[in-house]
C-alpha positions in Angstrom: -14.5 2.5 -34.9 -16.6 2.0 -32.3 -20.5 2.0 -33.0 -22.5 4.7 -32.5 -20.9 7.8 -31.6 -23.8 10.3 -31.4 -24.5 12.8 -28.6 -22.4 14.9 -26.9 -20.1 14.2 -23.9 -21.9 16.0 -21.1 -24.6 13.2 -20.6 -26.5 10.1 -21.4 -26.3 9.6 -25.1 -28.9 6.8 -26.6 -32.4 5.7 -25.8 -31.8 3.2 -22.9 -29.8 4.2 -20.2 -31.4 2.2 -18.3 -32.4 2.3 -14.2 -31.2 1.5 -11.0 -33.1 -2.1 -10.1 -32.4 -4.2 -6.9 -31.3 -6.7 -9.4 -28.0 -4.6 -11.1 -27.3 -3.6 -7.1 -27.1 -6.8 -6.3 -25.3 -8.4 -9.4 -22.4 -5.5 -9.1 -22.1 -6.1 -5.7 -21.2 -9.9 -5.9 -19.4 -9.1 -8.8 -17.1 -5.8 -7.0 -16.7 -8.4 -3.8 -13.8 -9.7 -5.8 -11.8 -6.7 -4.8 -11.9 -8.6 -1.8 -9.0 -10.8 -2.4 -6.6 -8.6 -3.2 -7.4 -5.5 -0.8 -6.9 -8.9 1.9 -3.8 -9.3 0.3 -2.4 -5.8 -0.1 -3.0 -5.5 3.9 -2.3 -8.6 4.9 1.3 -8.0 3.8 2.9 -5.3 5.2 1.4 -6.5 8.9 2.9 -9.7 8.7 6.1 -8.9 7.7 6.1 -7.0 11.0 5.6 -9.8 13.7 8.6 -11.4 15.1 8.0 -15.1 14.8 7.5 -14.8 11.1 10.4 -13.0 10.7 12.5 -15.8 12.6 11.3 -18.5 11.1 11.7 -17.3 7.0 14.4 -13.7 7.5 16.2 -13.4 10.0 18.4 -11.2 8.9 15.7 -8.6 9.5 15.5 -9.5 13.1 19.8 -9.2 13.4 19.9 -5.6 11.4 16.5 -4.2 13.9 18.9 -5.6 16.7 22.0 -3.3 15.7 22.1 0.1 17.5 23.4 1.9 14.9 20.7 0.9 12.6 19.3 4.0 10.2 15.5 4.6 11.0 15.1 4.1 7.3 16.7 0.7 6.6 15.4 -1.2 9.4 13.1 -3.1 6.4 15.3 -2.5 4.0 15.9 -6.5 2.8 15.4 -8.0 -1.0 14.4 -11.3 0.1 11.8 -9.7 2.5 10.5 -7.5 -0.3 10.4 -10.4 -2.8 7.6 -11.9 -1.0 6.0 -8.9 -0.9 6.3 -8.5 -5.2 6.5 -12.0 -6.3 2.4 -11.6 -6.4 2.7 -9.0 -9.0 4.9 -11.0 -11.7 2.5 -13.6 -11.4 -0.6 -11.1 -11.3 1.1 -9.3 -14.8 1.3 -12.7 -16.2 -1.9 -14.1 -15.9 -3.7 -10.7 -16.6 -2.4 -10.7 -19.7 -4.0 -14.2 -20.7 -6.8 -13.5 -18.8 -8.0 -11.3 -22.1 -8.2 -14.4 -24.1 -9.8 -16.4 -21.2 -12.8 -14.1 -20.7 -13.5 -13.4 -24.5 -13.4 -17.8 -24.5 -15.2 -18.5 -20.9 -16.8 -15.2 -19.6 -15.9 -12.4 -17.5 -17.7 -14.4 -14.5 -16.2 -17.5 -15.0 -12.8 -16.1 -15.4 -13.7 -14.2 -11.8 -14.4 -17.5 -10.8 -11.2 -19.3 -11.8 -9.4 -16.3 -10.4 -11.3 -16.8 -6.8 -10.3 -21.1 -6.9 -6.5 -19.8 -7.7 -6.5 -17.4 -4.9 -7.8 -20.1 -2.4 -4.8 -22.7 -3.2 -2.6 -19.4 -2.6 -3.6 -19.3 0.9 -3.3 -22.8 1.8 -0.5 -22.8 0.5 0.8 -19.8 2.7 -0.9 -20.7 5.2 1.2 -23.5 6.0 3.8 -22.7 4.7 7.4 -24.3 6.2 9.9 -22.5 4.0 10.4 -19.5 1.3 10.0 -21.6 -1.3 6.4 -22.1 -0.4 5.7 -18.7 0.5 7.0 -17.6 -3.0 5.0 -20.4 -4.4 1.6 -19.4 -2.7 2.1 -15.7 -3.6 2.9 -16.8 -7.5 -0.7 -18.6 -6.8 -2.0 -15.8 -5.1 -1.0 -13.7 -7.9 -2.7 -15.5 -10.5 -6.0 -15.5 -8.8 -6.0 -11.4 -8.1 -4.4 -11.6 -11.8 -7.6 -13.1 -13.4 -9.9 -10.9 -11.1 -8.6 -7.5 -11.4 -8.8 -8.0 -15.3 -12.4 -9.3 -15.4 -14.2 -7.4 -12.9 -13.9 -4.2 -14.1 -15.1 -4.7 -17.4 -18.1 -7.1 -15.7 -19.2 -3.9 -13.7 -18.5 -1.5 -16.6 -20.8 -3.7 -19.3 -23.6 -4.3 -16.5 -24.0 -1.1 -14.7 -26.5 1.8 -16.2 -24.7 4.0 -18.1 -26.0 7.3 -15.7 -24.5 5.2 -12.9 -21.6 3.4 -14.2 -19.5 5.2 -12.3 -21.1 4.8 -9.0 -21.7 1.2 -9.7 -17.4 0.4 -10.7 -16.2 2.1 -7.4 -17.9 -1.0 -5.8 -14.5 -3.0 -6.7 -12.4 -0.6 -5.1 -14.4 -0.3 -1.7 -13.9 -3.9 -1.9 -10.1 -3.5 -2.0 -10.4 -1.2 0.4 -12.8 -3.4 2.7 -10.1 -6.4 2.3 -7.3 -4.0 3.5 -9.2 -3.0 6.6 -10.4 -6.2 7.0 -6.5 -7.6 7.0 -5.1 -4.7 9.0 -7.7 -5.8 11.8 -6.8 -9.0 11.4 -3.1 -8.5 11.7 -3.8 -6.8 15.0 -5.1 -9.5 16.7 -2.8 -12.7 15.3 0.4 -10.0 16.1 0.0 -11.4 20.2 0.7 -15.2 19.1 3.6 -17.1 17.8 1.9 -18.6 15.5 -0.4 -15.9 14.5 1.3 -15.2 10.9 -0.1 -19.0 9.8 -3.5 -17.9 10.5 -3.8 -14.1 8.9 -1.9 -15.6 5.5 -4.9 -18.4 6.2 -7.6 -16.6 6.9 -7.0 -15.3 2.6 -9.4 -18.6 2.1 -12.1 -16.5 3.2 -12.3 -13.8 0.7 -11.6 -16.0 -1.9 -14.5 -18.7 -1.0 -17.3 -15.6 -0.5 -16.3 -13.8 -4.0 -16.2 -17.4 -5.7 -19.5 -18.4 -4.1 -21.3 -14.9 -4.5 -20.2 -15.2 -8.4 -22.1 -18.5 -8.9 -25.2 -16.7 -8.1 -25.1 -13.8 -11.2 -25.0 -14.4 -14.8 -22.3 -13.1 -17.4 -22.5 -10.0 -18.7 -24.9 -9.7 -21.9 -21.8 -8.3 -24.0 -19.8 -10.9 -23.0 -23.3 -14.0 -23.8 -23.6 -12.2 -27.2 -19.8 -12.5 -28.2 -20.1 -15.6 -27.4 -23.2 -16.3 -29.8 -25.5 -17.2 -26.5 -28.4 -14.6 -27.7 -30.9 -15.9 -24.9 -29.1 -15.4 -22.2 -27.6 -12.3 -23.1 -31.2 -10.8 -23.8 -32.4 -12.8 -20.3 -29.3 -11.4 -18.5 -30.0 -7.8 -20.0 -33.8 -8.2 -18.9 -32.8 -9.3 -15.4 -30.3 -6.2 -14.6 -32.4 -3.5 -16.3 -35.8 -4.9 -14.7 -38.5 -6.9 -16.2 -40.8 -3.3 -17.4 -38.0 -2.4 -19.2 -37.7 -3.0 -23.3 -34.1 -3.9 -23.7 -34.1 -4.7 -26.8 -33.0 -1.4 -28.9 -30.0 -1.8 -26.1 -29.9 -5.5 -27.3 -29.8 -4.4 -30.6 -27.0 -1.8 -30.2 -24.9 -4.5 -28.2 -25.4 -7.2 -31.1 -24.7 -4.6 -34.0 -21.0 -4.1 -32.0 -20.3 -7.5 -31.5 -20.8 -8.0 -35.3 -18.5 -5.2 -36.1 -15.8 -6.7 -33.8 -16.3 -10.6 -35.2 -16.2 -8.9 -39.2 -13.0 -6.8 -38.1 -11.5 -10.1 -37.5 -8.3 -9.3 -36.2 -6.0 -10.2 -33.5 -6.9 -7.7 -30.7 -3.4 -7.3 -29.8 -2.4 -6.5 -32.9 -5.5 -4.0 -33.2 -4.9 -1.8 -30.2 -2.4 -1.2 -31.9 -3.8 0.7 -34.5 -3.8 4.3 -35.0 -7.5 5.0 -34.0 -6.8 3.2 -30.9 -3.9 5.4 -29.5 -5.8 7.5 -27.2 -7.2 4.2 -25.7 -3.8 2.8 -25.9 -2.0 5.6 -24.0 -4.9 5.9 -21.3 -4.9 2.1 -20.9 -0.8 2.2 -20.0 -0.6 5.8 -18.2 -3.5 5.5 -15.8 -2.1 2.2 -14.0 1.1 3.6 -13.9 0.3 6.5 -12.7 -2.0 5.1 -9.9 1.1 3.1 -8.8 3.3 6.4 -8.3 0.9 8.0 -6.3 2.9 5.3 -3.9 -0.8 4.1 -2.7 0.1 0.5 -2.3 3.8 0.9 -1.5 2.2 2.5 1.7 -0.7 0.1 2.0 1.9 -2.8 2.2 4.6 -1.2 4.6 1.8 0.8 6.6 3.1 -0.9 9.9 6.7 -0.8 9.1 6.5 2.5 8.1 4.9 3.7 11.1 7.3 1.2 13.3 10.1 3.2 11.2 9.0 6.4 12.3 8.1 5.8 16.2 5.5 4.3 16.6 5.3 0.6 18.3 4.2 -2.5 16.9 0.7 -2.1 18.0 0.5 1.4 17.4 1.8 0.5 14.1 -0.8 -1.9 13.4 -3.6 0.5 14.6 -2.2 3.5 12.8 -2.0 1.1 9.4 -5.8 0.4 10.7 -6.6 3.9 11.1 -5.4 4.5 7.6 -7.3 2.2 6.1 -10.8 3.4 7.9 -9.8 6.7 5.9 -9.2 5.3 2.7 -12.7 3.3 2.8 -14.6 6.2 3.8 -13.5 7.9 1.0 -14.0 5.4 -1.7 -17.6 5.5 -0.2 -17.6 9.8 -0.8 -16.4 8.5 -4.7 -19.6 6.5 -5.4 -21.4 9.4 -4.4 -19.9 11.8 -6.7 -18.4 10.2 -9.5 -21.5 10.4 -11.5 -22.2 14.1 -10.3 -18.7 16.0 -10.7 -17.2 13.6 -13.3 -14.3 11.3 -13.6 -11.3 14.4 -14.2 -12.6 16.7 -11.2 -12.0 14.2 -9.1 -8.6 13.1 -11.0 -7.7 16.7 -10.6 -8.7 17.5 -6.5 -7.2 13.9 -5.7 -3.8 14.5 -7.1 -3.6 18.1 -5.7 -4.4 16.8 -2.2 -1.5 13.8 -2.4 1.0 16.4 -3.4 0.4 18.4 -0.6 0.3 15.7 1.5 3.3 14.0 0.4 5.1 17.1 0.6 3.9 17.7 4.4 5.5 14.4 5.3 8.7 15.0 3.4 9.2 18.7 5.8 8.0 16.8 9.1 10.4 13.7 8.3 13.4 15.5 7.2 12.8 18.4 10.5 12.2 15.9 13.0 15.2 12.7 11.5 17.5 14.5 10.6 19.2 14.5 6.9 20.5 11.2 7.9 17.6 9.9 9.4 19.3 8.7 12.9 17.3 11.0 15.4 14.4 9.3 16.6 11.1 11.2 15.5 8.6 12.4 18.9 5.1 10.9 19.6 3.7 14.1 18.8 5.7 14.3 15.3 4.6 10.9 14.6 1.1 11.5 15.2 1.5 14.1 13.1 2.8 11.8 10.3 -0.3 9.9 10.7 -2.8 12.9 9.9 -0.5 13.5 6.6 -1.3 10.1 5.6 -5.0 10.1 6.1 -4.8 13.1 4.1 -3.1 11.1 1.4 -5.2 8.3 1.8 -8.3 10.5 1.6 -7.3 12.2 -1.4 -6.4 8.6 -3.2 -9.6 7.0 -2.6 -11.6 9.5 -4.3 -9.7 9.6 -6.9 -6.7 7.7 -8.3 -8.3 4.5 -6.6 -11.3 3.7 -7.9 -10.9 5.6 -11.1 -8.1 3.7 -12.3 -10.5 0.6 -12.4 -13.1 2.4 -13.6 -11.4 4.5 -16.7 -9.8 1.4 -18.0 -12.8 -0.5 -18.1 -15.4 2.1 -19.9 -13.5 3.6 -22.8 -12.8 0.5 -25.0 -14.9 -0.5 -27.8 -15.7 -4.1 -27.4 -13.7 -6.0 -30.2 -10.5 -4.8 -28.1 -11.9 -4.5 -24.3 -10.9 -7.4 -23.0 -7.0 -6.8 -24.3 -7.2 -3.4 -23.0 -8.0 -4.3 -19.7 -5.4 -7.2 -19.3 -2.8 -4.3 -20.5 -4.1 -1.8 -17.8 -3.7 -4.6 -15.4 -0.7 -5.8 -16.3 1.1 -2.2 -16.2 -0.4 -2.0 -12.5 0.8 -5.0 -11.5 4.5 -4.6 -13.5 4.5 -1.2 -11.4 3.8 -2.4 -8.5 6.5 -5.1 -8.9 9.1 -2.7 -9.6 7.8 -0.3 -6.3 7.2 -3.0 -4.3 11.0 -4.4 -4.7 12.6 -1.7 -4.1 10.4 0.8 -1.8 12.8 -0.5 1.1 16.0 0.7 -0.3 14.8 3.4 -1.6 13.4 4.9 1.5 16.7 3.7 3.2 18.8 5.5 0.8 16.2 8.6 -0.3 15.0 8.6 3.3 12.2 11.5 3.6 12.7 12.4 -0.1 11.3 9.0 -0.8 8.0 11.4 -0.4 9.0 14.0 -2.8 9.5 11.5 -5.6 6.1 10.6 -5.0 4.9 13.9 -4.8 6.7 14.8 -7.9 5.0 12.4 -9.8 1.6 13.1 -8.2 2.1 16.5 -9.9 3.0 15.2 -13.0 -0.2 13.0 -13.5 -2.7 15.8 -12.4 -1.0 17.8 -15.4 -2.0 14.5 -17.7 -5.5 14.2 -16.4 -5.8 18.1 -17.1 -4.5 18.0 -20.2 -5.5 14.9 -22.0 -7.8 12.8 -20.3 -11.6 13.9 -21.8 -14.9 13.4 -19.6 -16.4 9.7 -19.8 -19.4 10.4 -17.5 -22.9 9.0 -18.6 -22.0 8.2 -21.7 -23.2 4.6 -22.4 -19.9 2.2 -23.9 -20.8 1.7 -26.9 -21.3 5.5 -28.1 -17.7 6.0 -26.1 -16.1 7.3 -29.4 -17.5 10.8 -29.4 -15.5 11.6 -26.2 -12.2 11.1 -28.4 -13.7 12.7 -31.4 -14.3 16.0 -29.3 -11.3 16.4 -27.8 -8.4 18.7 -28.5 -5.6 16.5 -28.9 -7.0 12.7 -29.6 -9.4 13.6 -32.2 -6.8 13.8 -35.0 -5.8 9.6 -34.0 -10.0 9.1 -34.2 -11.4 10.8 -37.0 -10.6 11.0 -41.0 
């Protein structure tokens, strides 16, 4: 069991919540920066696999079946080699999540951030000049391991350093990152599009984001959960001291760190084998259904194919690349709106809204699609209907960034005691990126062969997870990690795994 458990659920619990200092703001925002890579990554994507000379050079196949006249609107994109660039990142990404739990409980949560940031740079060299698929596959297996590494340790890192009362606020950070690299790539894409070799220098440019988050990260000190497991006492109590401010007496929170890590080290068991255990089922369940149901709100399927989705429906390659832009403006703001009221309305309003307003959303495109296509998708859809499109998504994209996007990193990272935190992360990871494989591979044939109900199934299962979050997800606001436990032990259905 995890130590403490006192208080209720609808605050702080404990005597040291601790403060907001320009210390923690800066520390979490070096840390959350690593979001970087892979939001550059997820946007990067889709626009490349859009400009011509990129296309000639490693599938040309692509360029022969856009050629045809009788081509379905739908299926344009629709090629497994294509889409195996795309996804070989997130075989490599499950992989090295899943060893990344032993890494950080050995090295760190920063130096595995680190490690993850050096892997991601040989990635984009790699790409970057890149002369055949072979090396494309190789730097997005590269690529994979570095966002692999990152998205495991960063969470937990803001979770364990961030004031309880703020936690929330504080582990958004990682997805405005994410959402910041997509934007940031989309923009990017934009400009390169106009030159033959423009491809070489947006798969290049990855370097960048990989070089700040890797430099930033030498600058801030490991978490102090992570220093005590690790038997460095000091430095946890000096890095405790420096993100809680000097005024502040950290040791009772010292104390209450130590007592845990103490617990975990008697325990003595293999963390994978102790997730395992019955008191750990609601943390098991949350740690596997929140990813995958993150990934089936079809967030990144659209964040990669943004500009051949909106080339598939009408629009032309710029206006493609500026609608997949405009989208991504959206999505940003609205991770920014999240950090502002995470810590006020709570984790499962947000969960709740979020879901609702993809449904909708998803559904709206479905009617406009089907309408405008035809049933088999070979009428070509108006300006005005396209536009239209384009609102529906910024709706959707809206609705996931203040919810299902940032909160799926957040969740994860804040309800595991810490014998099993690290494990529990590198399983939530790992399901995201084994969903995102399986999407990601075959989004193209299905929304050749689905066409416009592509959206339903999405919708469908957008409606199915806001019944979940209603149902069994309990409210983790404010309440500090270590005292986690009494959320579980109050609620309807998961207190009979926790208690007696």
């Amino acid at each position: 069991m995890v130590v403490g458990g006192f208080g209720g659920v609808d605050g702080p619990v404990g005597s040291f919540s601790g403060k907001i200092t320009l210390s923690v703001v800066i520390t979490c925002i070096v840390a959350a920066s690593s979001g970087l890579i892979f939001g550059y990554d997820i946007g990067i994507s889709g626009g490349v696999t859009t400009m011509q000379p990129f296309l000639q050079k490693f599938f040309p196949s692509v360029l022969r079946k856009a050629a045809e006249a009788k081509t379905n609107t739908y299926c344009v994109y629709d090629s497994q080699v294509l889409t195996s660039f795309t996804s070989s990142l997130y075989i490599a990404g499950l992989v090295a999540s899943l060893s990344a739990s032993r890494l950080t409980a050995k090295i760190g949560r920063r130096n595995t951030m680190m490690l993850g940031g050096l892997t991601f740079f040989a990635g984009a060299a790699v790409n970057g000049g890149a002369a055949n698929v072979a090396m494309l596959i190789i730097g997005r297996i590269l690529l994979g391991f570095g966002v692999g590494f990152t998205n495991q340790a960063t969470p937990v890192y803001l979770s364990e350093v961030a004031p309880p009362k703020w936690r929330g606020a504080f582990n958004t950070g990682f997805q405005f990152f994410i959402g910041i690299g997509v934007l940031a790539a989309n923009c990017i894409n934009f400009v390169t599009a106009k030159r033959s070799w423009g491809w070489r220098l947006s798969l290049g440019l990855a370097v960048v984001p990989a070089v700040i988050m890797t430099m930033g990260a030498l600058f801030i000190s490991d978490t102090p959960s992570s220093l005590i497991q690790r038997g460095k006492m000091e430095h946890a109590r000096h890095s405790l001291r420096k993100v809680r401010g000097k005024d502040c007496d950290v040791e009772p929170e010292l104390a209450e760190l130590k007592m845990a890590s103490g617990i975990a080290k008697e325990a003595n068991q293999e963390p994978f084998v102790t997730i395992f255990e019955r008191q750990y089922r609601p943390h098991l369940v949350m740690s596997i259904a929140i990813p995958f149901f993150q990934q089936l709100t079809g967030i990144n399927i659209i964040a990669f194919y943004a500009p051949v989705l909106f080339q598939s429906v009408g629009f032309g390659n710029d206006s493609a690349l500026i609608a997949a832009i405009i989208l991504g403006s959206v999505n940003l703001a609205s991770i920014v709106v999240s950090a502002g009221v995470v810590d006020q309305f709570g984790r499962k309003f947000l969960f709740m809204e979020g879901g609702i307003q993809m449904f909708v959303s998803q559904v709206g495109v479905a009617v406009v699609l089907a309408v405008t296509t035809g049933v088999s998708g070979t009428k070509e859809i108006s300006k005005g209907y396209a536009i239209l499109v384009l609102v529906l998504m910024c709706m959707y994209a809206a609705g996931f960034g203040w919810s299902w996007g940032p909160l799926s990193w957040l969740v994860p990272s804040e309800i595991f005691p810490i014998k099993i935190r690290p494990t529990g992360q590198s399983i939530s990871v790992a399901v995201n990126f084994a969903t995102t494989f399986v999407l990601s591979q075959t989004f193209l044939t299905m929304l050749c062969h689905f066409k416009y109900g592509t959206f339903l199934f999405y919708a469908a299962w957008n409606a199915l997870m806001t019944i979940f979050v209603v149902l069994f997800l309990p409210e983790t606001k404010g309440i500090p990690l270590d005292c986690m436990n009494s959320v579980w032990e109050k609620h309807w259905y998961w207190r009979r795994f926790v208690t007696g």
